[in-house]
Amino acid sequence: SQQGEEDPQALSIQEGENATMNCSYKTSINNLQWYRQNSGRGLVHLILIRSNEREKHSGRLRVTLDTSKKSSSLLITASRAADTASYFCATDEGGRGGSEKLVFGKGTKLTVNP
Amino acid sequence: GAVVSQHPSWVICKSGTSVKIECRSLDFQATTMFWYRQFPKQSLMLMATSNEGSKATYEQGVEKDKFLINHASLTLSTLTVTSAHPEDSSFYICSAFPLALSSVNEQFFGPGTRLTVL
C-alpha cells in the first residue's frame, strides 16, 4: 500500500529561505523517517522520529510528528543550493517495529536557487 | 560505518538477457535486505524483502520468477532480472537492515543501479 504522501510535490525557494515539506500517512506507525535523494542517486537518511516523539532536531533540520493527524513535517532552515534534492518520508508499515519494510511517499522535489 | 554498496552502478543490456545486481553491506551484517524499484520522477516501490537463508518475500504484483533474489550471506543479496524487457528499465535500490540495530528501524541504502534494457 502507498502511504506517506508528501506535499508540496515541488518547491522552489531562494537560498537562505526556509523550506517546509509535509507528509501524511494512513496507518499506525512506530516511527517515521525522512530521506533525501539527489538526482539519480541513492537515499541518504536524514532523521528518524519515533511515534512517541513530537519534535526532533538535527542541524538545520527540524521534524515534527503529529500522530493524531497522522502527519509529519520537515523544515530545512537557512536553505542552501546544495539542499536541492528530492525529499521522501517513509513509514514502517504494520507498526510492529523491528525490521519492517518501509513505505515511501511520493516525495517533494526541492530546488534552492542561488 | 553502515555502508551499502551496489554493483553495477549502471548496466545496459539487450532485451531477453538476464542481469544480476549485487547489494553488499560493507561493514555490518544484515539478515534482512530490501529491494526497491524507482521509475523516473517517482517514489521508491518495495519489490521484495530478502532474508538471509530463506526465501524472499515479494510484494503484490512483483513476479518472483522474473526477479530472482538470493540472500546467500549476511552481507550479500543479489537481484537477478531474468529475460529483461524495456519496461524493466528502472533504478533499482537496495537497503540493508543491520543486525546490531534490530531495535531501531533504520535501514541503510545502496547508491542504486540504473538498468536500461534496449
mmCIF file with all atom_site columns, C-alpha atoms in Angstrom:
data_model
loop_
_atom_site.group_PDB
_atom_site.id
_atom_site.type_symbol
_atom_site.label_atom_id
_atom_site.label_alt_id
_atom_site.label_comp_id
_atom_site.label_asym_id
_atom_site.label_entity_id
_atom_site.label_seq_id
_atom_site.pdbx_PDB_ins_code
_atom_site.Cartn_x
_atom_site.Cartn_y
_atom_site.Cartn_z
_atom_site.occupancy
_atom_site.B_iso_or_equiv
_atom_site.pdbx_formal_charge
_atom_site.auth_seq_id
_atom_site.auth_comp_id
_atom_site.auth_asym_id
_atom_site.auth_atom_id
_atom_site.pdbx_PDB_model_num
ATOM 1   C CA . SER A 1 1   ? 0.000  0.000   0.000   1.00 0.00 ? 1   SER A CA 1
ATOM 2   C CA . GLN A 1 2   ? 1.152  3.525   -0.638  1.00 0.00 ? 2   GLN A CA 1
ATOM 3   C CA . GLN A 1 3   ? 1.159  5.754   2.328   1.00 0.00 ? 3   GLN A CA 1
ATOM 4   C CA . GLY A 1 4   ? 3.226  8.733   3.138   1.00 0.00 ? 4   GLY A CA 1
ATOM 5   C CA . GLU A 1 5   ? 2.037  11.413  0.827   1.00 0.00 ? 5   GLU A CA 1
ATOM 6   C CA . GLU A 1 6   ? 4.207  14.492  0.718   1.00 0.00 ? 6   GLU A CA 1
ATOM 7   C CA . ASP A 1 7   ? 3.187  17.949  -0.189  1.00 0.00 ? 7   ASP A CA 1
ATOM 8   C CA . PRO A 1 8   ? 4.049  20.029  -1.972  1.00 0.00 ? 8   PRO A CA 1
ATOM 9   C CA . GLN A 1 9   ? 5.215  17.859  -4.822  1.00 0.00 ? 9   GLN A CA 1
ATOM 10  C CA . ALA A 1 10  ? 7.649  20.549  -5.863  1.00 0.00 ? 10  ALA A CA 1
ATOM 11  C CA . LEU A 1 11  ? 9.038  23.539  -4.025  1.00 0.00 ? 11  LEU A CA 1
ATOM 12  C CA . SER A 1 12  ? 11.306 26.259  -5.343  1.00 0.00 ? 12  SER A CA 1
ATOM 13  C CA . ILE A 1 13  ? 12.864 28.790  -2.965  1.00 0.00 ? 13  ILE A CA 1
ATOM 14  C CA . GLN A 1 14  ? 15.771 31.201  -2.727  1.00 0.00 ? 14  GLN A CA 1
ATOM 15  C CA . GLU A 1 15  ? 18.922 30.457  -0.818  1.00 0.00 ? 15  GLU A CA 1
ATOM 16  C CA . GLY A 1 16  ? 18.578 31.463  2.797   1.00 0.00 ? 16  GLY A CA 1
ATOM 17  C CA . GLU A 1 17  ? 14.854 30.856  2.962   1.00 0.00 ? 17  GLU A CA 1
ATOM 18  C CA . ASN A 1 18  ? 13.266 28.077  4.940   1.00 0.00 ? 18  ASN A CA 1
ATOM 19  C CA . ALA A 1 19  ? 11.690 25.071  3.250   1.00 0.00 ? 19  ALA A CA 1
ATOM 20  C CA . THR A 1 20  ? 8.811  23.140  4.753   1.00 0.00 ? 20  THR A CA 1
ATOM 21  C CA . MET A 1 21  ? 7.616  19.814  3.458   1.00 0.00 ? 21  MET A CA 1
ATOM 22  C CA . ASN A 1 22  ? 4.700  17.836  4.801   1.00 0.00 ? 22  ASN A CA 1
ATOM 23  C CA . CYS A 1 23  ? 3.909  14.165  4.856   1.00 0.00 ? 23  CYS A CA 1
ATOM 24  C CA . SER A 1 24  ? 0.708  12.342  5.714   1.00 0.00 ? 24  SER A CA 1
ATOM 25  C CA . TYR A 1 25  ? 0.243  8.651   6.345   1.00 0.00 ? 25  TYR A CA 1
ATOM 26  C CA . LYS A 1 26  ? -2.669 6.329   6.914   1.00 0.00 ? 26  LYS A CA 1
ATOM 27  C CA . THR A 1 27  ? -1.846 3.520   9.313   1.00 0.00 ? 27  THR A CA 1
ATOM 28  C CA . SER A 1 28  ? -0.323 3.367   12.774  1.00 0.00 ? 28  SER A CA 1
ATOM 29  C CA . ILE A 1 29  ? 3.451  3.565   12.879  1.00 0.00 ? 29  ILE A CA 1
ATOM 30  C CA . ASN A 1 30  ? 6.370  3.010   15.207  1.00 0.00 ? 30  ASN A CA 1
ATOM 31  C CA . ASN A 1 31  ? 8.453  5.676   13.562  1.00 0.00 ? 31  ASN A CA 1
ATOM 32  C CA . LEU A 1 32  ? 8.682  7.940   10.554  1.00 0.00 ? 32  LEU A CA 1
ATOM 33  C CA . GLN A 1 33  ? 11.824 8.725   8.653   1.00 0.00 ? 33  GLN A CA 1
ATOM 34  C CA . TRP A 1 34  ? 12.885 11.371  6.199   1.00 0.00 ? 34  TRP A CA 1
ATOM 35  C CA . TYR A 1 35  ? 15.296 10.687  3.388   1.00 0.00 ? 35  TYR A CA 1
ATOM 36  C CA . ARG A 1 36  ? 16.994 12.812  0.796   1.00 0.00 ? 36  ARG A CA 1
ATOM 37  C CA . GLN A 1 37  ? 17.819 11.766  -2.735  1.00 0.00 ? 37  GLN A CA 1
ATOM 38  C CA . ASN A 1 38  ? 19.947 13.680  -5.169  1.00 0.00 ? 38  ASN A CA 1
ATOM 39  C CA . SER A 1 39  ? 19.009 13.156  -8.789  1.00 0.00 ? 39  SER A CA 1
ATOM 40  C CA . GLY A 1 40  ? 19.863 9.637   -9.927  1.00 0.00 ? 40  GLY A CA 1
ATOM 41  C CA . ARG A 1 41  ? 21.470 8.719   -6.635  1.00 0.00 ? 41  ARG A CA 1
ATOM 42  C CA . GLY A 1 42  ? 20.707 6.577   -3.629  1.00 0.00 ? 42  GLY A CA 1
ATOM 43  C CA . LEU A 1 43  ? 18.952 7.683   -0.498  1.00 0.00 ? 43  LEU A CA 1
ATOM 44  C CA . VAL A 1 44  ? 20.532 9.447   2.416   1.00 0.00 ? 44  VAL A CA 1
ATOM 45  C CA . HIS A 1 45  ? 18.899 9.020   5.785   1.00 0.00 ? 45  HIS A CA 1
ATOM 46  C CA . LEU A 1 46  ? 18.187 12.377  7.399   1.00 0.00 ? 46  LEU A CA 1
ATOM 47  C CA . ILE A 1 47  ? 16.269 11.777  10.564  1.00 0.00 ? 47  ILE A CA 1
ATOM 48  C CA . LEU A 1 48  ? 14.044 9.267   12.328  1.00 0.00 ? 48  LEU A CA 1
ATOM 49  C CA . ILE A 1 49  ? 11.310 10.292  14.699  1.00 0.00 ? 49  ILE A CA 1
ATOM 50  C CA . ARG A 1 50  ? 9.558  7.780   16.886  1.00 0.00 ? 50  ARG A CA 1
ATOM 51  C CA . SER A 1 51  ? 5.833  7.701   17.373  1.00 0.00 ? 51  SER A CA 1
ATOM 52  C CA . ASN A 1 52  ? 6.181  8.913   20.968  1.00 0.00 ? 52  ASN A CA 1
ATOM 53  C CA . GLU A 1 53  ? 8.213  11.936  19.913  1.00 0.00 ? 53  GLU A CA 1
ATOM 54  C CA . ARG A 1 54  ? 6.710  15.195  18.744  1.00 0.00 ? 54  ARG A CA 1
ATOM 55  C CA . GLU A 1 55  ? 9.732  17.071  17.519  1.00 0.00 ? 55  GLU A CA 1
ATOM 56  C CA . LYS A 1 56  ? 13.316 16.359  16.644  1.00 0.00 ? 56  LYS A CA 1
ATOM 57  C CA . HIS A 1 57  ? 16.217 18.482  15.503  1.00 0.00 ? 57  HIS A CA 1
ATOM 58  C CA . SER A 1 58  ? 19.349 17.710  13.578  1.00 0.00 ? 58  SER A CA 1
ATOM 59  C CA . GLY A 1 59  ? 21.457 20.641  12.473  1.00 0.00 ? 59  GLY A CA 1
ATOM 60  C CA . ARG A 1 60  ? 19.315 22.761  10.156  1.00 0.00 ? 60  ARG A CA 1
ATOM 61  C CA . LEU A 1 61  ? 16.604 20.116  10.080  1.00 0.00 ? 61  LEU A CA 1
ATOM 62  C CA . ARG A 1 62  ? 13.529 20.117  12.252  1.00 0.00 ? 62  ARG A CA 1
ATOM 63  C CA . VAL A 1 63  ? 10.977 17.342  12.079  1.00 0.00 ? 63  VAL A CA 1
ATOM 64  C CA . THR A 1 64  ? 7.612  17.284  13.759  1.00 0.00 ? 64  THR A CA 1
ATOM 65  C CA . LEU A 1 65  ? 5.215  14.399  14.135  1.00 0.00 ? 65  LEU A CA 1
ATOM 66  C CA . ASP A 1 66  ? 1.526  14.592  14.920  1.00 0.00 ? 66  ASP A CA 1
ATOM 67  C CA . THR A 1 67  ? 0.212  11.068  15.338  1.00 0.00 ? 67  THR A CA 1
ATOM 68  C CA . SER A 1 68  ? -3.328 12.304  15.935  1.00 0.00 ? 68  SER A CA 1
ATOM 69  C CA . LYS A 1 69  ? -3.333 13.838  12.472  1.00 0.00 ? 69  LYS A CA 1
ATOM 70  C CA . LYS A 1 70  ? -1.038 11.176  11.027  1.00 0.00 ? 70  LYS A CA 1
ATOM 71  C CA . SER A 1 71  ? 1.238  13.821  9.629   1.00 0.00 ? 71  SER A CA 1
ATOM 72  C CA . SER A 1 72  ? 4.822  14.974  9.805   1.00 0.00 ? 72  SER A CA 1
ATOM 73  C CA . SER A 1 73  ? 6.717  17.977  8.593   1.00 0.00 ? 73  SER A CA 1
ATOM 74  C CA . LEU A 1 74  ? 10.327 18.548  7.651   1.00 0.00 ? 74  LEU A CA 1
ATOM 75  C CA . LEU A 1 75  ? 11.706 22.045  7.979   1.00 0.00 ? 75  LEU A CA 1
ATOM 76  C CA . ILE A 1 76  ? 15.046 22.980  6.477   1.00 0.00 ? 76  ILE A CA 1
ATOM 77  C CA . THR A 1 77  ? 16.214 26.323  7.779   1.00 0.00 ? 77  THR A CA 1
ATOM 78  C CA . ALA A 1 78  ? 18.554 28.727  6.009   1.00 0.00 ? 78  ALA A CA 1
ATOM 79  C CA . SER A 1 79  ? 18.495 26.655  2.861   1.00 0.00 ? 79  SER A CA 1
ATOM 80  C CA . ARG A 1 80  ? 21.492 26.310  0.581   1.00 0.00 ? 80  ARG A CA 1
ATOM 81  C CA . ALA A 1 81  ? 21.772 25.482  -3.092  1.00 0.00 ? 81  ALA A CA 1
ATOM 82  C CA . ALA A 1 82  ? 23.272 22.139  -2.015  1.00 0.00 ? 82  ALA A CA 1
ATOM 83  C CA . ASP A 1 83  ? 19.960 21.254  -0.377  1.00 0.00 ? 83  ASP A CA 1
ATOM 84  C CA . THR A 1 84  ? 18.436 20.870  -3.839  1.00 0.00 ? 84  THR A CA 1
ATOM 85  C CA . ALA A 1 85  ? 17.177 17.301  -3.922  1.00 0.00 ? 85  ALA A CA 1
ATOM 86  C CA . SER A 1 86  ? 14.063 15.193  -3.548  1.00 0.00 ? 86  SER A CA 1
ATOM 87  C CA . TYR A 1 87  ? 12.876 14.504  -0.034  1.00 0.00 ? 87  TYR A CA 1
ATOM 88  C CA . PHE A 1 88  ? 10.872 11.459  0.947   1.00 0.00 ? 88  PHE A CA 1
ATOM 89  C CA . CYS A 1 89  ? 9.144  10.440  4.093   1.00 0.00 ? 89  CYS A CA 1
ATOM 90  C CA . ALA A 1 90  ? 8.898  6.748   4.917   1.00 0.00 ? 90  ALA A CA 1
ATOM 91  C CA . THR A 1 91  ? 6.879  4.880   7.479   1.00 0.00 ? 91  THR A CA 1
ATOM 92  C CA . ASP A 1 92  ? 7.249  1.391   8.860   1.00 0.00 ? 92  ASP A CA 1
ATOM 93  C CA . GLU A 1 93  ? 4.193  -0.393  7.580   1.00 0.00 ? 93  GLU A CA 1
ATOM 94  C CA . GLY A 1 94  ? 2.463  -2.576  10.104  1.00 0.00 ? 94  GLY A CA 1
ATOM 95  C CA . GLY A 1 95  ? 3.716  -0.689  13.116  1.00 0.00 ? 95  GLY A CA 1
ATOM 96  C CA . ARG A 1 96  ? 5.217  -3.706  14.791  1.00 0.00 ? 96  ARG A CA 1
ATOM 97  C CA . GLY A 1 97  ? 8.748  -2.387  14.958  1.00 0.00 ? 97  GLY A CA 1
ATOM 98  C CA . GLY A 1 98  ? 11.866 -4.325  14.101  1.00 0.00 ? 98  GLY A CA 1
ATOM 99  C CA . SER A 1 99  ? 12.966 -4.862  10.523  1.00 0.00 ? 99  SER A CA 1
ATOM 100 C CA . GLU A 1 100 ? 9.760  -3.692  8.974   1.00 0.00 ? 100 GLU A CA 1
ATOM 101 C CA . LYS A 1 101 ? 9.555  -2.735  5.354   1.00 0.00 ? 101 LYS A CA 1
ATOM 102 C CA . LEU A 1 102 ? 9.327  0.953   4.639   1.00 0.00 ? 102 LEU A CA 1
ATOM 103 C CA . VAL A 1 103 ? 6.594  2.593   2.660   1.00 0.00 ? 103 VAL A CA 1
ATOM 104 C CA . PHE A 1 104 ? 7.718  5.720   0.888   1.00 0.00 ? 104 PHE A CA 1
ATOM 105 C CA . GLY A 1 105 ? 5.751  8.762   -0.058  1.00 0.00 ? 105 GLY A CA 1
ATOM 106 C CA . LYS A 1 106 ? 5.877  10.331  -3.479  1.00 0.00 ? 106 LYS A CA 1
ATOM 107 C CA . GLY A 1 107 ? 8.421  12.897  -2.433  1.00 0.00 ? 107 GLY A CA 1
ATOM 108 C CA . THR A 1 108 ? 8.916  16.615  -2.634  1.00 0.00 ? 108 THR A CA 1
ATOM 109 C CA . LYS A 1 109 ? 11.362 17.967  -5.152  1.00 0.00 ? 109 LYS A CA 1
ATOM 110 C CA . LEU A 1 110 ? 13.100 20.940  -3.583  1.00 0.00 ? 110 LEU A CA 1
ATOM 111 C CA . THR A 1 111 ? 15.002 23.446  -5.679  1.00 0.00 ? 111 THR A CA 1
ATOM 112 C CA . VAL A 1 112 ? 17.061 26.073  -3.885  1.00 0.00 ? 112 VAL A CA 1
ATOM 113 C CA . ASN A 1 113 ? 18.077 28.872  -6.195  1.00 0.00 ? 113 ASN A CA 1
ATOM 114 C CA . PRO A 1 114 ? 21.380 30.657  -5.528  1.00 0.00 ? 114 PRO A CA 1
ATOM 115 C CA . GLY B 2 1   ? 30.044 2.891   9.210   1.00 0.00 ? 1   GLY B CA 1
ATOM 116 C CA . ALA B 2 2   ? 26.861 1.327   7.804   1.00 0.00 ? 2   ALA B CA 1
ATOM 117 C CA . VAL B 2 3   ? 27.820 1.464   4.158   1.00 0.00 ? 3   VAL B CA 1
ATOM 118 C CA . VAL B 2 4   ? 25.888 -0.412  1.498   1.00 0.00 ? 4   VAL B CA 1
ATOM 119 C CA . SER B 2 5   ? 27.271 -0.873  -1.987  1.00 0.00 ? 5   SER B CA 1
ATOM 120 C CA . GLN B 2 6   ? 25.634 -1.953  -5.196  1.00 0.00 ? 6   GLN B CA 1
ATOM 121 C CA . HIS B 2 7   ? 27.205 -3.379  -8.290  1.00 0.00 ? 7   HIS B CA 1
ATOM 122 C CA . PRO B 2 8   ? 26.999 -2.481  -11.043 1.00 0.00 ? 8   PRO B CA 1
ATOM 123 C CA . SER B 2 9   ? 26.047 1.171   -10.726 1.00 0.00 ? 9   SER B CA 1
ATOM 124 C CA . TRP B 2 10  ? 24.607 1.069   -14.209 1.00 0.00 ? 10  TRP B CA 1
ATOM 125 C CA . VAL B 2 11  ? 24.005 -1.556  -16.840 1.00 0.00 ? 11  VAL B CA 1
ATOM 126 C CA . ILE B 2 12  ? 22.690 -1.582  -20.387 1.00 0.00 ? 12  ILE B CA 1
ATOM 127 C CA . CYS B 2 13  ? 21.512 -4.874  -21.787 1.00 0.00 ? 13  CYS B CA 1
ATOM 128 C CA . LYS B 2 14  ? 19.583 -6.280  -24.697 1.00 0.00 ? 14  LYS B CA 1
ATOM 129 C CA . SER B 2 15  ? 16.011 -7.401  -24.373 1.00 0.00 ? 15  SER B CA 1
ATOM 130 C CA . GLY B 2 16  ? 15.778 -11.041 -23.334 1.00 0.00 ? 16  GLY B CA 1
ATOM 131 C CA . THR B 2 17  ? 19.006 -11.173 -21.371 1.00 0.00 ? 17  THR B CA 1
ATOM 132 C CA . SER B 2 18  ? 19.345 -11.556 -17.621 1.00 0.00 ? 18  SER B CA 1
ATOM 133 C CA . VAL B 2 19  ? 21.033 -9.053  -15.369 1.00 0.00 ? 19  VAL B CA 1
ATOM 134 C CA . LYS B 2 20  ? 22.345 -9.628  -11.867 1.00 0.00 ? 20  LYS B CA 1
ATOM 135 C CA . ILE B 2 21  ? 22.619 -6.790  -9.358  1.00 0.00 ? 21  ILE B CA 1
ATOM 136 C CA . GLU B 2 22  ? 24.552 -7.212  -6.134  1.00 0.00 ? 22  GLU B CA 1
ATOM 137 C CA . CYS B 2 23  ? 23.875 -5.490  -2.840  1.00 0.00 ? 23  CYS B CA 1
ATOM 138 C CA . ARG B 2 24  ? 26.532 -5.687  -0.146  1.00 0.00 ? 24  ARG B CA 1
ATOM 139 C CA . SER B 2 25  ? 26.680 -4.404  3.379   1.00 0.00 ? 25  SER B CA 1
ATOM 140 C CA . LEU B 2 26  ? 30.326 -3.489  3.744   1.00 0.00 ? 26  LEU B CA 1
ATOM 141 C CA . ASP B 2 27  ? 30.818 -3.058  7.467   1.00 0.00 ? 27  ASP B CA 1
ATOM 142 C CA . PHE B 2 28  ? 27.864 -4.724  9.109   1.00 0.00 ? 28  PHE B CA 1
ATOM 143 C CA . GLN B 2 29  ? 25.780 -7.844  8.930   1.00 0.00 ? 29  GLN B CA 1
ATOM 144 C CA . ALA B 2 30  ? 22.248 -7.760  7.666   1.00 0.00 ? 30  ALA B CA 1
ATOM 145 C CA . THR B 2 31  ? 19.748 -10.577 7.986   1.00 0.00 ? 31  THR B CA 1
ATOM 146 C CA . THR B 2 32  ? 17.255 -8.526  6.052   1.00 0.00 ? 32  THR B CA 1
ATOM 147 C CA . MET B 2 33  ? 17.719 -6.585  2.861   1.00 0.00 ? 33  MET B CA 1
ATOM 148 C CA . PHE B 2 34  ? 15.097 -4.864  0.790   1.00 0.00 ? 34  PHE B CA 1
ATOM 149 C CA . TRP B 2 35  ? 14.897 -4.297  -2.949  1.00 0.00 ? 35  TRP B CA 1
ATOM 150 C CA . TYR B 2 36  ? 13.148 -1.249  -4.340  1.00 0.00 ? 36  TYR B CA 1
ATOM 151 C CA . ARG B 2 37  ? 12.432 -0.025  -7.822  1.00 0.00 ? 37  ARG B CA 1
ATOM 152 C CA . GLN B 2 38  ? 12.132 3.601   -8.746  1.00 0.00 ? 38  GLN B CA 1
ATOM 153 C CA . PHE B 2 39  ? 10.825 4.878   -12.055 1.00 0.00 ? 39  PHE B CA 1
ATOM 154 C CA . PRO B 2 40  ? 11.775 8.373   -13.223 1.00 0.00 ? 40  PRO B CA 1
ATOM 155 C CA . LYS B 2 41  ? 10.338 11.141  -11.079 1.00 0.00 ? 41  LYS B CA 1
ATOM 156 C CA . GLN B 2 42  ? 8.525  8.641   -8.916  1.00 0.00 ? 42  GLN B CA 1
ATOM 157 C CA . SER B 2 43  ? 8.945  7.278   -5.453  1.00 0.00 ? 43  SER B CA 1
ATOM 158 C CA . LEU B 2 44  ? 10.529 4.033   -4.354  1.00 0.00 ? 44  LEU B CA 1
ATOM 159 C CA . MET B 2 45  ? 8.345  0.979   -4.566  1.00 0.00 ? 45  MET B CA 1
ATOM 160 C CA . LEU B 2 46  ? 9.259  -2.025  -2.492  1.00 0.00 ? 46  LEU B CA 1
ATOM 161 C CA . MET B 2 47  ? 9.694  -5.114  -4.623  1.00 0.00 ? 47  MET B CA 1
ATOM 162 C CA . ALA B 2 48  ? 10.726 -7.737  -2.119  1.00 0.00 ? 48  ALA B CA 1
ATOM 163 C CA . THR B 2 49  ? 12.200 -8.468  1.265   1.00 0.00 ? 49  THR B CA 1
ATOM 164 C CA . SER B 2 50  ? 15.307 -10.602 1.170   1.00 0.00 ? 50  SER B CA 1
ATOM 165 C CA . ASN B 2 51  ? 16.008 -12.754 4.214   1.00 0.00 ? 51  ASN B CA 1
ATOM 166 C CA . GLU B 2 52  ? 19.321 -14.491 4.707   1.00 0.00 ? 52  GLU B CA 1
ATOM 167 C CA . GLY B 2 53  ? 18.953 -18.238 4.443   1.00 0.00 ? 53  GLY B CA 1
ATOM 168 C CA . SER B 2 54  ? 15.320 -18.251 3.416   1.00 0.00 ? 54  SER B CA 1
ATOM 169 C CA . LYS B 2 55  ? 13.089 -17.355 0.515   1.00 0.00 ? 55  LYS B CA 1
ATOM 170 C CA . ALA B 2 56  ? 12.406 -13.767 -0.321  1.00 0.00 ? 56  ALA B CA 1
ATOM 171 C CA . THR B 2 57  ? 9.018  -12.247 0.305   1.00 0.00 ? 57  THR B CA 1
ATOM 172 C CA . TYR B 2 58  ? 7.632  -10.493 -2.736  1.00 0.00 ? 58  TYR B CA 1
ATOM 173 C CA . GLU B 2 59  ? 5.210  -7.607  -2.801  1.00 0.00 ? 59  GLU B CA 1
ATOM 174 C CA . GLN B 2 60  ? 1.924  -7.939  -4.577  1.00 0.00 ? 60  GLN B CA 1
ATOM 175 C CA . GLY B 2 61  ? 2.310  -7.618  -8.311  1.00 0.00 ? 61  GLY B CA 1
ATOM 176 C CA . VAL B 2 62  ? 6.026  -8.457  -8.376  1.00 0.00 ? 62  VAL B CA 1
ATOM 177 C CA . GLU B 2 63  ? 6.805  -11.631 -10.291 1.00 0.00 ? 63  GLU B CA 1
ATOM 178 C CA . LYS B 2 64  ? 9.104  -13.830 -8.240  1.00 0.00 ? 64  LYS B CA 1
ATOM 179 C CA . ASP B 2 65  ? 10.166 -15.845 -11.272 1.00 0.00 ? 65  ASP B CA 1
ATOM 180 C CA . LYS B 2 66  ? 11.219 -12.714 -13.072 1.00 0.00 ? 66  LYS B CA 1
ATOM 181 C CA . PHE B 2 67  ? 13.008 -11.030 -10.202 1.00 0.00 ? 67  PHE B CA 1
ATOM 182 C CA . LEU B 2 68  ? 15.098 -13.716 -8.548  1.00 0.00 ? 68  LEU B CA 1
ATOM 183 C CA . ILE B 2 69  ? 16.515 -12.837 -5.164  1.00 0.00 ? 69  ILE B CA 1
ATOM 184 C CA . ASN B 2 70  ? 19.254 -14.721 -3.391  1.00 0.00 ? 70  ASN B CA 1
ATOM 185 C CA . HIS B 2 71  ? 20.447 -13.724 0.062   1.00 0.00 ? 71  HIS B CA 1
ATOM 186 C CA . ALA B 2 72  ? 23.364 -16.113 0.384   1.00 0.00 ? 72  ALA B CA 1
ATOM 187 C CA . SER B 2 73  ? 25.161 -14.492 3.281   1.00 0.00 ? 73  SER B CA 1
ATOM 188 C CA . LEU B 2 74  ? 24.718 -11.856 5.945   1.00 0.00 ? 74  LEU B CA 1
ATOM 189 C CA . THR B 2 75  ? 26.417 -9.286  3.743   1.00 0.00 ? 75  THR B CA 1
ATOM 190 C CA . LEU B 2 76  ? 25.206 -10.076 0.237   1.00 0.00 ? 76  LEU B CA 1
ATOM 191 C CA . SER B 2 77  ? 21.902 -10.150 -1.565  1.00 0.00 ? 77  SER B CA 1
ATOM 192 C CA . THR B 2 78  ? 21.509 -10.411 -5.315  1.00 0.00 ? 78  THR B CA 1
ATOM 193 C CA . LEU B 2 79  ? 18.635 -9.466  -7.571  1.00 0.00 ? 79  LEU B CA 1
ATOM 194 C CA . THR B 2 80  ? 18.524 -11.083 -10.996 1.00 0.00 ? 80  THR B CA 1
ATOM 195 C CA . VAL B 2 81  ? 16.212 -9.613  -13.583 1.00 0.00 ? 81  VAL B CA 1
ATOM 196 C CA . THR B 2 82  ? 15.519 -12.519 -15.882 1.00 0.00 ? 82  THR B CA 1
ATOM 197 C CA . SER B 2 83  ? 14.605 -12.091 -19.529 1.00 0.00 ? 83  SER B CA 1
ATOM 198 C CA . ALA B 2 84  ? 14.686 -8.350  -19.161 1.00 0.00 ? 84  ALA B CA 1
ATOM 199 C CA . HIS B 2 85  ? 12.427 -6.181  -21.283 1.00 0.00 ? 85  HIS B CA 1
ATOM 200 C CA . PRO B 2 86  ? 12.418 -2.427  -21.893 1.00 0.00 ? 86  PRO B CA 1
ATOM 201 C CA . GLU B 2 87  ? 9.661  -1.958  -19.314 1.00 0.00 ? 87  GLU B CA 1
ATOM 202 C CA . ASP B 2 88  ? 12.069 -3.314  -16.682 1.00 0.00 ? 88  ASP B CA 1
ATOM 203 C CA . SER B 2 89  ? 14.306 -0.308  -17.237 1.00 0.00 ? 89  SER B CA 1
ATOM 204 C CA . SER B 2 90  ? 14.417 1.439   -13.909 1.00 0.00 ? 90  SER B CA 1
ATOM 205 C CA . PHE B 2 91  ? 16.558 2.453   -10.961 1.00 0.00 ? 91  PHE B CA 1
ATOM 206 C CA . TYR B 2 92  ? 16.947 -0.449  -8.561  1.00 0.00 ? 92  TYR B CA 1
ATOM 207 C CA . ILE B 2 93  ? 17.916 0.358   -4.981  1.00 0.00 ? 93  ILE B CA 1
ATOM 208 C CA . CYS B 2 94  ? 18.641 -1.994  -2.135  1.00 0.00 ? 94  CYS B CA 1
ATOM 209 C CA . SER B 2 95  ? 18.707 -1.334  1.568   1.00 0.00 ? 95  SER B CA 1
ATOM 210 C CA . ALA B 2 96  ? 20.109 -3.331  4.432   1.00 0.00 ? 96  ALA B CA 1
ATOM 211 C CA . PHE B 2 97  ? 18.872 -3.619  7.969   1.00 0.00 ? 97  PHE B CA 1
ATOM 212 C CA . PRO B 2 98  ? 21.743 -4.002  10.447  1.00 0.00 ? 98  PRO B CA 1
ATOM 213 C CA . LEU B 2 99  ? 21.516 -6.953  12.766  1.00 0.00 ? 99  LEU B CA 1
ATOM 214 C CA . ALA B 2 100 ? 23.041 -4.932  15.568  1.00 0.00 ? 100 ALA B CA 1
ATOM 215 C CA . LEU B 2 101 ? 20.373 -2.251  15.329  1.00 0.00 ? 101 LEU B CA 1
ATOM 216 C CA . SER B 2 102 ? 17.381 -4.546  15.285  1.00 0.00 ? 102 SER B CA 1
ATOM 217 C CA . SER B 2 103 ? 15.586 -2.413  17.841  1.00 0.00 ? 103 SER B CA 1
ATOM 218 C CA . VAL B 2 104 ? 15.578 0.592   15.540  1.00 0.00 ? 104 VAL B CA 1
ATOM 219 C CA . ASN B 2 105 ? 14.077 0.520   12.098  1.00 0.00 ? 105 ASN B CA 1
ATOM 220 C CA . GLU B 2 106 ? 16.901 2.371   10.381  1.00 0.00 ? 106 GLU B CA 1
ATOM 221 C CA . GLN B 2 107 ? 17.874 0.984   7.035   1.00 0.00 ? 107 GLN B CA 1
ATOM 222 C CA . PHE B 2 108 ? 20.910 1.921   5.010   1.00 0.00 ? 108 PHE B CA 1
ATOM 223 C CA . PHE B 2 109 ? 20.546 2.342   1.304   1.00 0.00 ? 109 PHE B CA 1
ATOM 224 C CA . GLY B 2 110 ? 22.822 1.483   -1.543  1.00 0.00 ? 110 GLY B CA 1
ATOM 225 C CA . PRO B 2 111 ? 23.612 4.021   -4.266  1.00 0.00 ? 111 PRO B CA 1
ATOM 226 C CA . GLY B 2 112 ? 21.317 2.318   -6.749  1.00 0.00 ? 112 GLY B CA 1
ATOM 227 C CA . THR B 2 113 ? 21.725 0.550   -10.088 1.00 0.00 ? 113 THR B CA 1
ATOM 228 C CA . ARG B 2 114 ? 20.428 2.117   -13.272 1.00 0.00 ? 114 ARG B CA 1
ATOM 229 C CA . LEU B 2 115 ? 19.168 -0.629  -15.602 1.00 0.00 ? 115 LEU B CA 1
ATOM 230 C CA . THR B 2 116 ? 18.445 0.190   -19.229 1.00 0.00 ? 116 THR B CA 1
ATOM 231 C CA . VAL B 2 117 ? 17.043 -2.555  -21.401 1.00 0.00 ? 117 VAL B CA 1
ATOM 232 C CA . LEU B 2 118 ? 17.256 -1.927  -25.132 1.00 0.00 ? 118 LEU B CA 1
#
